[in-house]
mmCIF file of C-alpha atoms in Angstrom:
data_model
loop_
_atom_site.group_PDB
_atom_site.id
_atom_site.type_symbol
_atom_site.label_atom_id
_atom_site.label_comp_id
_atom_site.label_asym_id
_atom_site.label_seq_id
_atom_site.Cartn_x
_atom_site.Cartn_y
_atom_site.Cartn_z
ATOM 1 C CA MET A 703 0.202 0.106 -0.118
ATOM 2 C CA LEU A 704 2.620 2.683 0.814
ATOM 3 C CA PRO A 705 4.697 1.950 -2.444
ATOM 4 C CA ILE A 706 1.409 2.753 -4.160
ATOM 5 C CA LEU A 707 0.950 5.853 -2.190
ATOM 6 C CA PHE A 708 4.574 7.107 -2.869
ATOM 7 C CA PHE A 709 4.034 6.587 -6.546
ATOM 8 C CA LEU A 710 0.668 8.081 -6.795
ATOM 9 C CA TYR A 711 2.201 11.352 -4.910
ATOM 10 C CA HIS A 712 4.940 11.415 -7.319
ATOM 11 C CA ALA A 713 2.844 10.979 -10.518
ATOM 12 C CA VAL A 714 0.414 13.477 -9.387
ATOM 13 C CA VAL A 715 3.095 16.032 -8.631
ATOM 14 C CA ILE A 716 5.137 15.541 -11.863
ATOM 15 C CA ILE A 717 2.095 15.874 -14.111
ATOM 16 C CA ALA A 718 1.152 18.937 -12.282
ATOM 17 C CA LEU A 719 4.382 20.531 -12.152
ATOM 18 C CA SER A 720 4.732 19.589 -16.018
ATOM 19 C CA VAL A 721 1.521 21.629 -16.652
ATOM 20 C CA VAL A 722 2.730 24.443 -14.518
ATOM 21 C CA ILE A 723 5.989 24.542 -16.425
ATOM 22 C CA ILE A 724 4.510 24.983 -19.862
ATOM 23 C CA THR A 725 1.863 27.353 -18.665
ATOM 24 C CA ARG A 726 3.911 30.013 -16.857
ATOM 25 C CA ARG A 727 4.210 33.376 -18.512
ATOM 26 C CA ASN A 728 7.442 34.228 -16.624
ATOM 27 C CA PRO A 729 10.517 31.975 -17.843
ATOM 28 C CA VAL A 730 12.270 32.248 -14.525
ATOM 29 C CA HIS A 731 9.176 30.797 -12.744
ATOM 30 C CA SER A 732 9.343 27.953 -15.057
ATOM 31 C CA VAL A 733 12.759 27.178 -14.351
ATOM 32 C CA LEU A 734 12.076 27.051 -10.676
ATOM 33 C CA TRP A 735 9.317 25.025 -11.030
ATOM 34 C CA MET A 736 11.376 22.741 -13.012
ATOM 35 C CA LEU A 737 14.002 22.367 -10.351
ATOM 36 C CA VAL A 738 11.110 20.967 -7.997
ATOM 37 C CA LEU A 739 9.941 18.506 -10.887
ATOM 38 C CA PHE A 740 13.588 17.256 -11.242
ATOM 39 C CA PHE A 741 13.826 16.653 -7.514
ATOM 40 C CA HIS A 742 10.900 14.562 -7.672
ATOM 41 C CA ILE A 743 11.989 12.667 -10.624
ATOM 42 C CA ALA A 744 15.261 11.721 -8.841
ATOM 43 C CA SER A 745 13.253 10.590 -5.997
ATOM 44 C CA LEU A 746 11.241 8.323 -8.212
ATOM 45 C CA TYR A 747 14.710 6.892 -9.346
ATOM 46 C CA LEU A 748 15.416 6.219 -6.109
ATOM 47 C CA PHE A 749 12.392 4.301 -5.660
ATOM 48 C CA LEU A 750 13.257 2.322 -8.603
ATOM 49 C CA ASN A 751 16.521 1.189 -7.044
ATOM 50 C CA ALA A 752 18.800 3.834 -9.306
ATOM 51 C CA GLU A 753 20.534 5.638 -6.792
ATOM 52 C CA PHE A 754 23.442 6.597 -9.032
ATOM 53 C CA LEU A 755 21.059 8.123 -11.618
ATOM 54 C CA ALA A 756 19.131 9.926 -9.062
ATOM 55 C CA ALA A 757 22.518 11.703 -7.923
ATOM 56 C CA VAL A 758 23.373 12.404 -11.531
ATOM 57 C CA GLN A 759 19.874 13.789 -12.128
ATOM 58 C CA ILE A 760 20.322 16.195 -9.222
ATOM 59 C CA ILE A 761 23.684 17.311 -10.105
ATOM 60 C CA LEU A 762 23.500 17.426 -13.754
ATOM 61 C CA TYR A 763 20.119 18.512 -14.520
ATOM 62 C CA ALA A 764 19.071 20.543 -11.478
ATOM 63 C CA GLY A 765 22.796 21.737 -10.932
ATOM 64 C CA ALA A 766 24.057 22.325 -14.165
ATOM 65 C CA ILE A 767 21.370 22.518 -17.107
ATOM 66 C CA LEU A 768 18.957 24.653 -15.157
ATOM 67 C CA VAL A 769 21.749 27.307 -13.979
ATOM 68 C CA LEU A 770 22.394 27.566 -17.850
ATOM 69 C CA PHE A 771 18.849 28.014 -18.455
ATOM 70 C CA LEU A 772 18.794 30.810 -15.719
ATOM 71 C CA PHE A 773 22.053 32.527 -17.142
ATOM 72 C CA VAL A 774 20.553 32.782 -20.524
ATOM 73 C CA ILE A 775 17.156 34.120 -19.370
ATOM 74 C CA MET A 776 19.257 36.894 -17.266
ATOM 75 C CA MET A 777 20.441 38.208 -20.819
ATOM 76 C CA LEU A 778 16.878 38.368 -22.394
ATOM 77 C CA ASN A 779 14.008 41.151 -21.838
ATOM 78 C CA ILE A 780 11.694 39.764 -19.426
ATOM 79 C CA LYS A 781 9.359 42.758 -19.263
ATOM 80 C CA HIS A 782 8.712 42.488 -22.875
ATOM 81 C CA GLU A 783 7.821 38.783 -22.322
ATOM 82 C CA LEU A 784 5.470 39.427 -19.259
ATOM 83 C CA ASN A 785 3.057 41.465 -21.878
ATOM 84 C CA ALA A 786 3.269 39.164 -25.013
ATOM 85 C CA ASP A 787 0.868 36.485 -25.847
ATOM 86 C CA ILE A 788 2.211 33.186 -24.427
ATOM 87 C CA CYS A 789 0.854 30.941 -26.986
ATOM 88 C CA ILE A 790 0.678 30.769 -30.893
ATOM 89 C CA GLY A 791 -2.718 31.613 -32.613
ATOM 90 C CA GLU A 792 -3.171 27.901 -33.480
ATOM 91 C CA TRP A 793 -2.850 26.394 -30.119
ATOM 92 C CA PRO A 794 -6.108 24.151 -30.075
ATOM 93 C CA ILE A 795 -4.308 22.303 -33.089
ATOM 94 C CA GLY A 796 -1.268 21.453 -31.012
ATOM 95 C CA VAL A 797 -3.255 20.377 -27.951
ATOM 96 C CA ALA A 798 -5.444 18.169 -29.987
ATOM 97 C CA ILE A 799 -2.292 16.540 -31.599
ATOM 98 C CA GLY A 800 -0.832 15.980 -28.168
ATOM 99 C CA LEU A 801 -3.902 14.367 -26.818
ATOM 100 C CA SER A 802 -4.234 12.159 -29.837
ATOM 101 C CA VAL A 803 -0.762 10.610 -29.485
ATOM 102 C CA MET A 804 -1.201 10.426 -25.843
ATOM 103 C CA THR A 805 -4.360 8.320 -26.781
ATOM 104 C CA LEU A 806 -2.321 6.074 -29.073
ATOM 105 C CA VAL A 807 0.192 5.311 -26.281
ATOM 106 C CA ILE A 808 -2.197 4.718 -23.475
ATOM 107 C CA LEU A 809 -4.173 2.272 -25.855
ATOM 108 C CA GLY A 810 -0.926 0.684 -26.653
ATOM 109 C CA ILE A 811 0.487 -0.050 -23.254
ATOM 110 C CA GLY A 812 -1.856 -2.886 -22.451
ATOM 111 C CA LYS A 813 -0.464 -4.869 -25.463
ATOM 112 C CA PHE A 814 2.965 -4.646 -23.990
ATOM 113 C CA SER A 815 4.642 -7.978 -23.194
ATOM 114 C CA HIS A 816 8.210 -8.023 -21.965
ATOM 115 C CA GLY A 817 11.251 -10.144 -23.207
ATOM 116 C CA PRO A 818 13.512 -12.185 -21.145
ATOM 117 C CA MET A 819 14.796 -10.851 -17.776
ATOM 118 C CA GLY A 820 18.574 -9.850 -17.422
ATOM 119 C CA GLN A 821 21.162 -10.707 -14.865
ATOM 120 C CA ALA A 822 20.984 -7.778 -12.592
ATOM 121 C CA SER A 823 18.318 -9.061 -10.148
ATOM 122 C CA ILE A 824 18.042 -6.825 -6.879
ATOM 123 C CA GLU A 825 20.289 -9.146 -4.768
ATOM 124 C CA ALA A 826 23.081 -9.296 -7.441
ATOM 125 C CA VAL A 827 23.235 -5.487 -7.619
ATOM 126 C CA LYS A 828 22.923 -5.048 -3.739
ATOM 127 C CA ALA A 829 25.948 -7.612 -3.495
ATOM 128 C CA GLU A 830 28.070 -5.466 -5.776
ATOM 129 C CA THR A 831 26.672 -2.045 -4.962
ATOM 130 C CA HIS A 832 24.858 -0.189 -7.763
ATOM 131 C CA THR A 833 27.376 2.261 -9.023
ATOM 132 C CA LYS A 834 29.993 -0.528 -9.419
ATOM 133 C CA ALA A 835 27.566 -2.869 -11.329
ATOM 134 C CA LEU A 836 26.307 0.264 -13.599
ATOM 135 C CA GLY A 837 29.998 1.184 -14.313
ATOM 136 C CA ARG A 838 31.009 -2.497 -15.203
ATOM 137 C CA VAL A 839 28.370 -2.534 -17.881
ATOM 138 C CA LEU A 840 29.027 0.775 -19.040
ATOM 139 C CA TYR A 841 32.630 0.355 -19.416
ATOM 140 C CA MET A 842 32.568 -3.035 -20.529
ATOM 141 C CA ASP A 843 29.649 -3.531 -22.980
ATOM 142 C CA TYR A 844 28.993 -0.142 -24.007
ATOM 143 C CA LEU A 845 32.527 1.491 -24.234
ATOM 144 C CA PHE A 846 32.251 2.500 -27.862
ATOM 145 C CA PRO A 847 28.903 4.314 -27.431
ATOM 146 C CA PHE A 848 30.579 5.985 -24.473
ATOM 147 C CA GLU A 849 33.451 7.373 -26.573
ATOM 148 C CA ILE A 850 30.835 8.748 -29.006
ATOM 149 C CA ALA A 851 29.164 10.502 -26.359
ATOM 150 C CA SER A 852 32.500 12.121 -25.380
ATOM 151 C CA ILE A 853 32.731 13.163 -28.854
ATOM 152 C CA ILE A 854 29.265 14.522 -28.695
ATOM 153 C CA LEU A 855 30.141 16.508 -25.524
ATOM 154 C CA LEU A 856 33.214 18.028 -27.265
ATOM 155 C CA ILE A 857 31.291 18.981 -30.450
ATOM 156 C CA ALA A 858 28.859 20.768 -28.139
ATOM 157 C CA ILE A 859 31.423 22.815 -26.209
ATOM 158 C CA VAL A 860 33.183 23.855 -29.606
ATOM 159 C CA GLY A 861 29.837 24.434 -31.236
ATOM 160 C CA ALA A 862 28.533 26.695 -28.092
ATOM 161 C CA ILE A 863 31.740 28.518 -27.969
ATOM 162 C CA VAL A 864 31.688 29.351 -31.857
ATOM 163 C CA LEU A 865 27.969 30.274 -31.986
ATOM 164 C CA ALA A 866 27.820 32.580 -28.839
ATOM 165 C CA LYS A 867 31.121 34.216 -29.586
ATOM 166 C CA LYS A 868 31.235 37.769 -30.499
ATOM 167 C CA GLU A 869 31.615 38.682 -33.925
ATOM 168 C CA LYS A 870 34.939 40.198 -35.140
ATOM 169 C CA ALA A 871 35.126 43.434 -36.729
ATOM 170 C CA SER A 872 36.310 42.763 -40.392
ATOM 171 C CA GLY A 873 39.945 43.756 -40.803
ATOM 172 C CA GLY A 874 40.565 43.621 -37.223
ATOM 173 C CA MET S 761 4.246 -3.600 -6.003
ATOM 174 C CA VAL S 762 3.464 -0.820 -8.554
ATOM 175 C CA PRO S 763 2.745 -1.947 -12.017
ATOM 176 C CA LEU S 764 5.345 -1.366 -14.561
ATOM 177 C CA SER S 765 2.351 -0.088 -16.872
ATOM 178 C CA TRP S 766 1.804 2.966 -14.431
ATOM 179 C CA TYR S 767 5.188 3.952 -14.969
ATOM 180 C CA ILE S 768 4.817 3.863 -18.816
ATOM 181 C CA GLY S 769 1.359 6.103 -18.464
ATOM 182 C CA LEU S 770 3.112 8.432 -16.309
ATOM 183 C CA SER S 771 5.891 8.958 -18.894
ATOM 184 C CA ALA S 772 3.446 9.140 -21.665
ATOM 185 C CA ILE S 773 1.425 11.733 -20.036
ATOM 186 C CA VAL S 774 4.667 13.985 -19.228
ATOM 187 C CA PHE S 775 5.784 13.465 -22.785
ATOM 188 C CA VAL S 776 2.833 14.789 -24.273
ATOM 189 C CA ILE S 777 2.543 17.767 -21.947
ATOM 190 C CA GLY S 778 6.110 18.461 -23.103
ATOM 191 C CA MET S 779 5.231 17.856 -26.715
ATOM 192 C CA ILE S 780 2.221 20.209 -26.311
ATOM 193 C CA GLY S 781 4.560 22.922 -24.681
ATOM 194 C CA PHE S 782 7.015 22.704 -27.564
ATOM 195 C CA ILE S 783 4.100 23.050 -30.208
ATOM 196 C CA VAL S 784 2.001 25.964 -28.459
ATOM 197 C CA ARG S 785 4.337 28.027 -26.861
ATOM 198 C CA ARG S 786 6.116 31.155 -28.511
ATOM 199 C CA ASN S 787 9.065 31.592 -26.365
ATOM 200 C CA ILE S 788 12.432 29.679 -27.253
ATOM 201 C CA ILE S 789 13.316 28.904 -23.660
ATOM 202 C CA ILE S 790 10.228 27.399 -22.781
ATOM 203 C CA MET S 791 10.374 25.308 -25.888
ATOM 204 C CA LEU S 792 13.923 24.254 -24.959
ATOM 205 C CA MET S 793 12.520 23.316 -21.423
ATOM 206 C CA SER S 794 9.839 21.224 -23.039
ATOM 207 C CA ILE S 795 12.446 19.393 -24.890
ATOM 208 C CA GLU S 796 14.220 18.490 -21.360
ATOM 209 C CA LEU S 797 10.744 17.677 -19.975
ATOM 210 C CA MET S 798 10.207 15.186 -22.997
ATOM 211 C CA LEU S 799 13.698 13.692 -22.436
ATOM 212 C CA ASN S 800 13.092 13.388 -18.693
ATOM 213 C CA SER S 801 9.894 11.377 -19.445
ATOM 214 C CA VAL S 802 11.669 8.886 -21.632
ATOM 215 C CA ASN S 803 14.399 8.522 -18.763
ATOM 216 C CA ILE S 804 11.604 7.517 -16.249
ATOM 217 C CA SER S 805 10.281 4.838 -18.644
ATOM 218 C CA LEU S 806 13.802 3.683 -19.367
ATOM 219 C CA VAL S 807 14.652 3.346 -15.515
ATOM 220 C CA ALA S 808 11.264 1.637 -14.842
ATOM 221 C CA PHE S 809 11.990 -1.029 -17.550
ATOM 222 C CA SER S 810 15.527 -1.603 -16.360
ATOM 223 C CA HIS S 811 14.143 -1.993 -12.734
ATOM 224 C CA TYR S 812 11.440 -4.466 -13.719
ATOM 225 C CA LEU S 813 13.251 -6.513 -16.436
ATOM 226 C CA GLN S 814 16.389 -6.677 -13.859
ATOM 227 C CA ASP S 815 18.781 -5.399 -16.723
ATOM 228 C CA PHE S 816 21.227 -2.642 -16.633
ATOM 229 C CA ARG S 817 20.996 -1.456 -20.440
ATOM 230 C CA GLY S 818 18.136 1.046 -19.528
ATOM 231 C CA GLN S 819 20.179 2.692 -17.019
ATOM 232 C CA VAL S 820 23.078 3.024 -19.324
ATOM 233 C CA PHE S 821 20.882 4.405 -22.129
ATOM 234 C CA VAL S 822 19.541 7.021 -19.309
ATOM 235 C CA ILE S 823 23.227 8.227 -18.896
ATOM 236 C CA PHE S 824 23.519 8.600 -22.743
ATOM 237 C CA ILE S 825 20.312 10.726 -22.841
ATOM 238 C CA ILE S 826 21.420 12.963 -20.056
ATOM 239 C CA THR S 827 24.744 13.316 -21.961
ATOM 240 C CA VAL S 828 22.863 14.347 -25.252
ATOM 241 C CA ALA S 829 20.480 16.591 -23.294
ATOM 242 C CA ALA S 830 23.301 18.515 -21.841
ATOM 243 C CA ALA S 831 24.765 18.916 -25.186
ATOM 244 C CA GLU S 832 21.447 19.864 -26.792
ATOM 245 C CA ALA S 833 20.783 22.336 -24.050
ATOM 246 C CA ALA S 834 24.195 24.263 -24.376
ATOM 247 C CA ILE S 835 23.914 24.221 -28.279
ATOM 248 C CA GLY S 836 20.293 25.586 -28.256
ATOM 249 C CA LEU S 837 20.875 28.308 -25.735
ATOM 250 C CA ALA S 838 23.934 29.412 -27.656
ATOM 251 C CA ILE S 839 21.829 29.494 -30.928
ATOM 252 C CA LEU S 840 19.195 31.693 -28.701
ATOM 253 C CA VAL S 841 22.027 33.810 -27.592
ATOM 254 C CA ALA S 842 23.120 34.334 -31.179
ATOM 255 C CA LEU S 843 19.682 34.854 -32.262
ATOM 256 C CA PHE S 844 18.889 37.474 -29.387
ATOM 257 C CA LYS S 845 22.018 39.496 -30.610
ATOM 258 C CA ASN S 846 21.032 39.606 -34.138
ATOM 259 C CA LYS S 847 17.370 40.196 -34.061
ATOM 260 C CA SER S 848 16.491 40.818 -30.320
ATOM 261 C CA ALA S 849 13.630 38.349 -30.598
ATOM 262 C CA VAL S 850 12.837 35.328 -28.548
ATOM 263 C CA HIS S 851 9.454 34.434 -30.068
ATOM 264 C CA THR S 852 9.301 32.013 -32.825
ATOM 265 C CA ASP S 853 6.567 33.681 -34.900
ATOM 266 C CA GLU S 854 8.468 36.809 -35.105
ATOM 267 C CA ILE S 855 11.548 34.962 -36.979
ATOM 268 C CA MET S 856 10.377 34.390 -40.470
ATOM 269 C CA GLU S 857 13.069 35.040 -42.826
ATOM 270 C CA MET S 858 13.185 31.444 -44.419
ATOM 271 C CA LYS S 859 9.508 31.730 -45.225
ATOM 272 C CA GLY S 860 9.350 30.728 -48.992
#
């Protein structure tokens, strides 16, 4: 009974916060509500025995990405934003598309049947600790994708610097 | 024990909310945040699959998704900064140079 209550609390809060995030007029409010949302998602990860990912979620999303968003919002003109329309004129079409996709997915959930189980049972993970077991899979079986991910990060760093750099005056 | 389908349902609902936010909002910052919302909803379902199928592959995927999300946020915000410097507009319907 308690796990179900725990899940229902988090599900209701996560859905409500998502709606709040996409309807706020002030982007700063959206970012701050998103912080609360990320903490709830991290606690859902803890509930699913993924404690390493819960830590990564808080450090990376709440610590790094949201701060990046806040920095960029500071550079923009919020006063103009507070008086403008928040939605495009055709918003009922967007909502209709979203609701139809949701109907499709919800109808499809019942047809799901899972494949063979893996080896990472709760006892095996508990004996080895979660971070070590995850690192073993990441660095043994997924080493090549891991290297590709590092190249993606490198390209993102270079690209962000090139895009946001000041234009040099011609001839200077 | 919470059934797996509840997690998939939660993930689907949050994904659709993010999708609606991406389609209907005019502000590019909110659109980028909607993308983060969608990526997070997928992460929830991958971690749930990983727990219920007792396999670590789902969680490895979540690590890759977080990497790509960080790269995407950095690039997207850099594009936004460049756009704001050139046109001082953050609304998508005010940017229509490429309309045919």
